[in-house]
Coordinates of C-alpha atoms in Angstrom, one line a residue:
M9 CA 29.6 32.2 -9.6
G10 CA 27.8 34.6 -12.6
R11 CA 23.7 35.5 -11.6
R12 CA 22.9 32.8 -14.7
D13 CA 24.5 30.0 -12.6
L14 CA 23.2 31.2 -9.1
G15 CA 19.5 31.4 -10.9
F16 CA 20.6 27.7 -12.5
R17 CA 20.9 26.8 -9.4
V18 CA 18.2 28.4 -7.6
V19 CA 15.6 26.8 -9.9
T20 CA 17.0 23.6 -9.9
G21 CA 17.0 23.7 -6.1
L22 CA 13.6 24.7 -5.8
F23 CA 12.6 21.4 -7.9
G24 CA 14.3 19.7 -5.8
I25 CA 12.3 21.1 -2.8
A26 CA 9.4 20.5 -4.6
L27 CA 10.2 17.1 -4.7
V28 CA 10.1 16.4 -1.4
G29 CA 7.4 18.5 -0.5
I30 CA 5.0 16.6 -2.9
V31 CA 6.1 13.1 -0.8
A32 CA 5.9 14.9 2.6
A33 CA 2.3 16.4 1.7
I34 CA 1.2 12.4 0.5
G35 CA 1.9 11.3 3.6
F36 CA 1.0 14.0 5.5
E37 CA -2.4 13.3 3.6
L38 CA -3.0 9.9 4.4
T39 CA -2.1 10.5 7.7
R40 CA -4.8 13.3 8.0
Q41 CA -7.4 11.6 6.4
S42 CA -7.2 8.1 8.2
T43 CA -7.2 9.3 11.8
L44 CA -10.3 7.9 13.4
A45 CA -8.2 4.2 12.0
I46 CA -5.4 5.5 14.0
Q47 CA -7.0 6.6 17.2
K48 CA -8.9 3.3 16.7
F49 CA -7.0 0.2 16.0
G50 CA -3.1 1.9 17.0
F51 CA -0.2 0.3 16.1
G52 CA -2.7 -2.9 16.0
F53 CA -3.7 -2.4 12.9
W54 CA -0.8 -3.5 11.3
R55 CA -1.0 -7.2 12.9
T56 CA -4.9 -7.9 13.1
E57 CA -6.4 -10.4 11.2
V58 CA -9.7 -9.8 11.2
W59 CA -11.5 -7.5 8.3
D60 CA -14.9 -7.0 9.1
P61 CA -16.6 -3.6 7.9
V62 CA -20.1 -4.6 9.3
A63 CA -18.8 -5.4 13.2
G64 CA -16.1 -2.2 12.8
D65 CA -13.2 -4.4 12.9
F66 CA -10.6 -3.9 10.8
G67 CA -6.8 -5.0 10.6
A68 CA -4.0 -5.0 7.4
L69 CA -2.4 -7.9 8.3
P70 CA -3.6 -10.0 5.6
F71 CA -3.2 -7.3 3.2
I72 CA 0.5 -6.7 4.3
W73 CA 1.0 -10.1 3.8
G74 CA -0.5 -10.9 0.4
T75 CA 1.3 -7.5 -1.1
L76 CA 4.9 -8.3 0.2
Y77 CA 4.7 -12.5 -0.3
S78 CA 3.0 -12.0 -3.9
S79 CA 5.9 -8.9 -4.7
I80 CA 8.9 -11.3 -3.4
L81 CA 7.7 -13.9 -5.2
A82 CA 7.5 -12.5 -8.4
L83 CA 11.0 -10.6 -7.6
A84 CA 12.2 -14.5 -7.5
L85 CA 10.9 -15.6 -10.9
A86 CA 11.8 -12.8 -12.9
T87 CA 15.2 -11.8 -11.9
P88 CA 16.8 -14.7 -13.5
V89 CA 14.8 -14.3 -16.6
A90 CA 15.0 -10.4 -16.7
L91 CA 18.9 -10.2 -16.0
G92 CA 18.7 -13.1 -18.7
I93 CA 17.2 -10.8 -21.2
A94 CA 19.6 -8.0 -20.2
V95 CA 22.9 -9.9 -21.0
F96 CA 21.8 -11.7 -23.9
I97 CA 20.6 -8.4 -25.6
A98 CA 23.9 -6.4 -24.1
E99 CA 26.5 -9.1 -24.5
L100 CA 25.6 -12.5 -27.0
C101 CA 22.7 -11.1 -29.4
P102 CA 23.0 -11.0 -32.8
A103 CA 22.9 -7.6 -34.4
R104 CA 20.1 -8.0 -36.8
L105 CA 18.3 -9.6 -34.0
K106 CA 19.1 -6.5 -31.3
Q107 CA 16.7 -4.0 -31.9
P108 CA 13.7 -6.3 -32.6
L109 CA 14.3 -7.8 -28.9
V110 CA 14.5 -4.3 -27.2
F111 CA 11.3 -3.2 -28.9
L112 CA 9.1 -6.2 -28.0
T113 CA 11.2 -6.1 -24.5
E114 CA 9.5 -2.2 -24.0
L115 CA 6.5 -3.2 -26.0
L116 CA 5.8 -5.3 -22.7
A117 CA 6.5 -2.6 -20.5
A118 CA 3.9 -0.7 -22.2
I119 CA 1.0 -3.3 -22.1
P120 CA -1.5 -1.6 -20.0
S121 CA -2.5 -3.6 -16.2
I122 CA -5.4 -4.8 -17.3
V123 CA -4.7 -6.1 -20.4
Y124 CA -2.4 -8.1 -18.4
G125 CA -5.7 -8.9 -16.0
L126 CA -7.4 -10.3 -18.9
W127 CA -4.6 -12.6 -20.2
G128 CA -4.0 -13.7 -16.6
I129 CA -8.2 -14.4 -16.4
F130 CA -8.5 -16.4 -19.4
V131 CA -5.0 -18.2 -20.2
L132 CA -3.4 -18.0 -16.9
V133 CA -5.8 -18.9 -14.4
P134 CA -7.0 -22.3 -16.1
A135 CA -2.9 -23.3 -16.7
V136 CA -2.3 -23.0 -13.1
R137 CA -5.6 -24.8 -12.4
S138 CA -4.6 -27.8 -14.2
L139 CA -1.0 -27.1 -12.8
E140 CA -2.1 -27.9 -9.1
S141 CA -4.3 -30.5 -10.1
L142 CA -1.5 -32.2 -11.2
T143 CA 0.2 -31.5 -8.2
P144 CA 1.1 -35.0 -6.4
D145 CA -0.4 -35.8 -3.1
A146 CA 2.8 -35.7 -1.3
L147 CA 3.2 -32.0 -2.1
R148 CA -0.1 -30.9 -1.3
R149 CA 0.7 -32.2 1.8
L150 CA 2.9 -29.2 2.3
P151 CA 1.3 -25.6 3.5
L152 CA 3.3 -24.6 0.7
F153 CA 0.8 -26.5 -1.8
S154 CA -2.1 -27.2 0.6
G155 CA -5.6 -26.0 -1.1
P156 CA -7.9 -26.9 -3.9
P157 CA -7.1 -26.1 -7.1
L158 CA -8.6 -23.1 -8.1
G159 CA -6.3 -21.2 -10.1
V160 CA -7.0 -18.3 -8.6
G161 CA -4.4 -17.0 -6.0
M162 CA -0.6 -16.6 -4.9
L163 CA 0.8 -18.2 -7.6
S164 CA -1.5 -16.5 -10.3
A165 CA -0.3 -13.2 -8.7
G166 CA 3.0 -14.2 -8.6
L167 CA 3.4 -15.3 -12.1
I168 CA 1.8 -12.3 -13.8
L169 CA 3.5 -9.8 -11.8
A170 CA 7.1 -11.7 -12.5
I171 CA 5.7 -11.2 -16.1
M172 CA 5.0 -7.4 -15.6
I173 CA 8.0 -6.6 -14.0
I174 CA 10.3 -8.0 -16.5
P175 CA 10.8 -5.4 -19.0
F176 CA 11.6 -2.9 -16.4
T177 CA 14.4 -4.9 -14.8
S178 CA 15.8 -6.3 -18.0
S179 CA 15.5 -2.7 -19.8
V180 CA 17.0 -0.6 -17.1
A181 CA 19.9 -4.2 -16.4
R182 CA 20.3 -3.7 -19.9
E183 CA 21.4 0.3 -20.4
V184 CA 23.7 -0.4 -17.0
L185 CA 25.5 -3.3 -19.2
K186 CA 26.0 -1.2 -22.1
S187 CA 27.4 1.3 -20.0
V188 CA 30.1 -0.8 -18.7
P189 CA 33.4 0.2 -20.3
A190 CA 34.9 -1.8 -22.4
A191 CA 38.0 -1.5 -20.6
Q192 CA 36.7 -4.0 -18.7
R193 CA 36.3 -6.7 -21.0
E194 CA 39.0 -6.3 -23.0
G195 CA 41.2 -6.5 -19.5
A196 CA 39.1 -9.8 -18.6
Y197 CA 39.9 -11.3 -22.4
A198 CA 43.6 -10.1 -22.0
L199 CA 43.9 -11.7 -18.3
G200 CA 43.0 -15.2 -20.5
A201 CA 39.3 -14.7 -19.4
T202 CA 36.7 -17.0 -21.3
R203 CA 33.0 -15.2 -22.7
F204 CA 31.1 -16.3 -19.7
E205 CA 34.4 -15.0 -17.3
A206 CA 34.3 -11.5 -18.9
I207 CA 30.6 -11.1 -18.3
R208 CA 30.7 -12.1 -15.1
A209 CA 33.3 -9.3 -14.4
A210 CA 31.1 -6.5 -16.5
L211 CA 28.2 -7.5 -14.0
F212 CA 30.3 -7.3 -11.1
Y213 CA 31.3 -3.9 -11.8
A214 CA 27.7 -3.1 -12.7
R215 CA 26.1 -4.6 -9.9
T216 CA 24.6 -1.8 -8.3
G217 CA 23.0 -0.2 -11.0
V218 CA 21.9 -4.4 -11.4
V219 CA 20.3 -4.1 -8.2
G220 CA 19.0 -0.4 -8.9
A221 CA 17.1 -2.4 -11.4
V222 CA 16.1 -5.2 -9.6
M223 CA 14.4 -3.1 -7.0
L224 CA 12.9 -1.0 -9.3
G225 CA 10.6 -3.8 -10.7
F226 CA 10.2 -4.6 -6.7
G227 CA 8.9 -1.2 -6.6
R228 CA 6.6 -2.0 -9.2
A229 CA 5.2 -4.9 -7.9
L230 CA 4.0 -3.6 -4.7
G231 CA 2.2 -0.9 -6.4
E232 CA 0.2 -3.2 -9.1
T233 CA -3.2 -3.2 -8.7
M234 CA -5.5 -4.1 -11.6
A235 CA -4.2 -7.4 -12.5
V236 CA -3.2 -8.8 -9.0
T237 CA -6.8 -8.1 -8.5
M238 CA -8.2 -10.0 -11.1
V239 CA -6.1 -13.4 -9.8
I240 CA -5.0 -13.2 -6.5
G241 CA -8.8 -14.3 -5.5
N242 CA -8.8 -11.0 -3.1
N243 CA -9.7 -13.3 0.4
P244 CA -8.1 -11.3 3.3
K245 CA -6.7 -14.5 5.3
V246 CA -3.1 -15.1 5.8
S247 CA -1.8 -18.4 4.4
L248 CA 1.6 -19.4 3.5
S249 CA 0.2 -21.9 0.3
L250 CA 0.7 -20.8 -2.9
F251 CA -2.6 -22.2 -3.9
A252 CA -4.4 -20.1 -1.7
P253 CA -6.7 -17.1 -2.9
Q254 CA -5.4 -14.0 -1.0
Y255 CA -5.4 -10.0 -0.9
T256 CA -3.0 -7.0 -1.4
M257 CA -3.0 -3.6 0.2
A258 CA -3.5 -2.3 -3.2
A259 CA -6.1 -4.7 -4.7
V260 CA -8.8 -4.1 -1.7
I261 CA -8.0 0.0 -2.0
A262 CA -9.1 -0.5 -5.5
N263 CA -12.5 -2.8 -4.6
E264 CA -13.6 -1.4 -1.4
F265 CA -13.0 2.2 -1.7
A266 CA -16.1 3.1 -3.5
E267 CA -18.5 0.8 -0.8
A268 CA -17.3 2.5 2.2
A269 CA -20.0 3.1 3.9
D270 CA -19.3 4.6 6.9
D271 CA -16.1 7.6 8.3
L272 CA -14.3 4.7 10.0
Y273 CA -14.3 2.0 7.0
L274 CA -13.2 5.0 4.5
D275 CA -10.6 5.8 7.1
A276 CA -9.3 1.9 7.2
L277 CA -9.0 2.1 3.2
V278 CA -6.6 5.1 3.3
E279 CA -4.9 4.2 6.7
I280 CA -4.1 0.6 4.1
G281 CA -2.9 3.1 1.4
L282 CA -1.0 4.7 4.0
V283 CA 0.8 1.3 5.2
L284 CA 1.3 1.1 1.5
F285 CA 3.4 4.4 1.3
I286 CA 5.3 4.0 4.3
I287 CA 6.3 0.6 3.3
T288 CA 7.3 1.8 0.2
L289 CA 9.4 4.3 1.4
V290 CA 11.7 1.6 3.3
V291 CA 11.9 -0.5 0.8
N292 CA 13.6 2.1 -1.3
L293 CA 15.4 3.2 1.6
L294 CA 16.8 0.3 2.1
S295 CA 17.4 -0.3 -1.6
R296 CA 19.4 2.7 -1.4
L297 CA 21.3 1.9 1.5
L298 CA 22.4 -0.9 -0.2
I299 CA 23.4 0.5 -3.6
W300 CA 25.6 2.9 -1.0
S301 CA 27.1 0.4 0.4
M302 CA 28.2 -1.4 -2.7
A303 CA 29.2 2.0 -5.0
R304 CA 31.4 3.0 -1.5
T305 CA 32.8 -0.8 -1.7
T306 CA 33.5 -0.4 -4.8
R307 CA 35.3 2.5 -4.7
T308 CA 37.4 1.5 -2.1
V309 CA 41.1 1.0 -3.4
V310 CA 42.8 -2.2 -2.1
V311 CA 46.4 -2.0 -1.7
P312 CA 48.2 -5.3 -3.0
E313 CA 50.9 -6.6 -0.4
P314 CA 54.3 -6.3 -1.8
A315 CA 55.5 -9.3 -3.6
A316 CA 58.3 -11.4 -1.9
A317 CA 62.0 -11.2 -3.4
G318 CA 62.6 -13.8 -5.7
A319 CA 65.9 -15.7 -5.0
T320 CA 69.4 -15.0 -6.4
A321 CA 71.1 -16.1 -8.6

């Protein structure tokens, strides 16, 4: 190995170590800055529903619930649309429309979240309020659709998050589909597959990348702040209802950090940031494990059974 190769390996290795150090430093600092809350509440901070700064009682459960609920709801709404856009652009779109659609998709990803929030307040919330008002009474008796038709609430937050993560998921999924070798589609056609079946074969071949695109969108939804803050209602209550105002971890930090009147209040908000940091790490770890297991399955070579001998003439 030459000196230049060794130097290049050392420099790039230092970059990798620096990345690990940055993540560790963030976790360490969040832990250090939330010492008072950790000492006072312990693991009860994760499962307590009370958030009362006046009494000095703090619990993160409503914010954990609101963050996961809104993100999973957005993921469920956005994934089919995002994959449909990716498949259409990569496989079915006419050549003259491909570049305009790619540009519009990437433009949606570049819009600031505050703009999405303003659009949500003036357009989405009134539309959701009208939808909630038209909900039949039979459905409103169910816990999922209970509550007054306020417009602001979990449904609005899930919808705006879904709109925000569609460009990220569809762009990555589109590039993954473009990287599928043409031989995969040609082999499917040679076996008599229809166009739909050939596209399904390409999706199966690229499934690890598609899962990575979906998890990228999920991570984007977990950390979104301003747009969700403006439409979710900001009420620290655990509720299953889509119509109920709720709260997220990023939103409570953004709303109350400047108003923290004492050290315990400030440390409780920092600990919420630590909880969000841990949840993000866990979600990314689980997604990497899922992608790794799928990639390992893809690399597994299946040896077919020998064919039975045909009848002799």
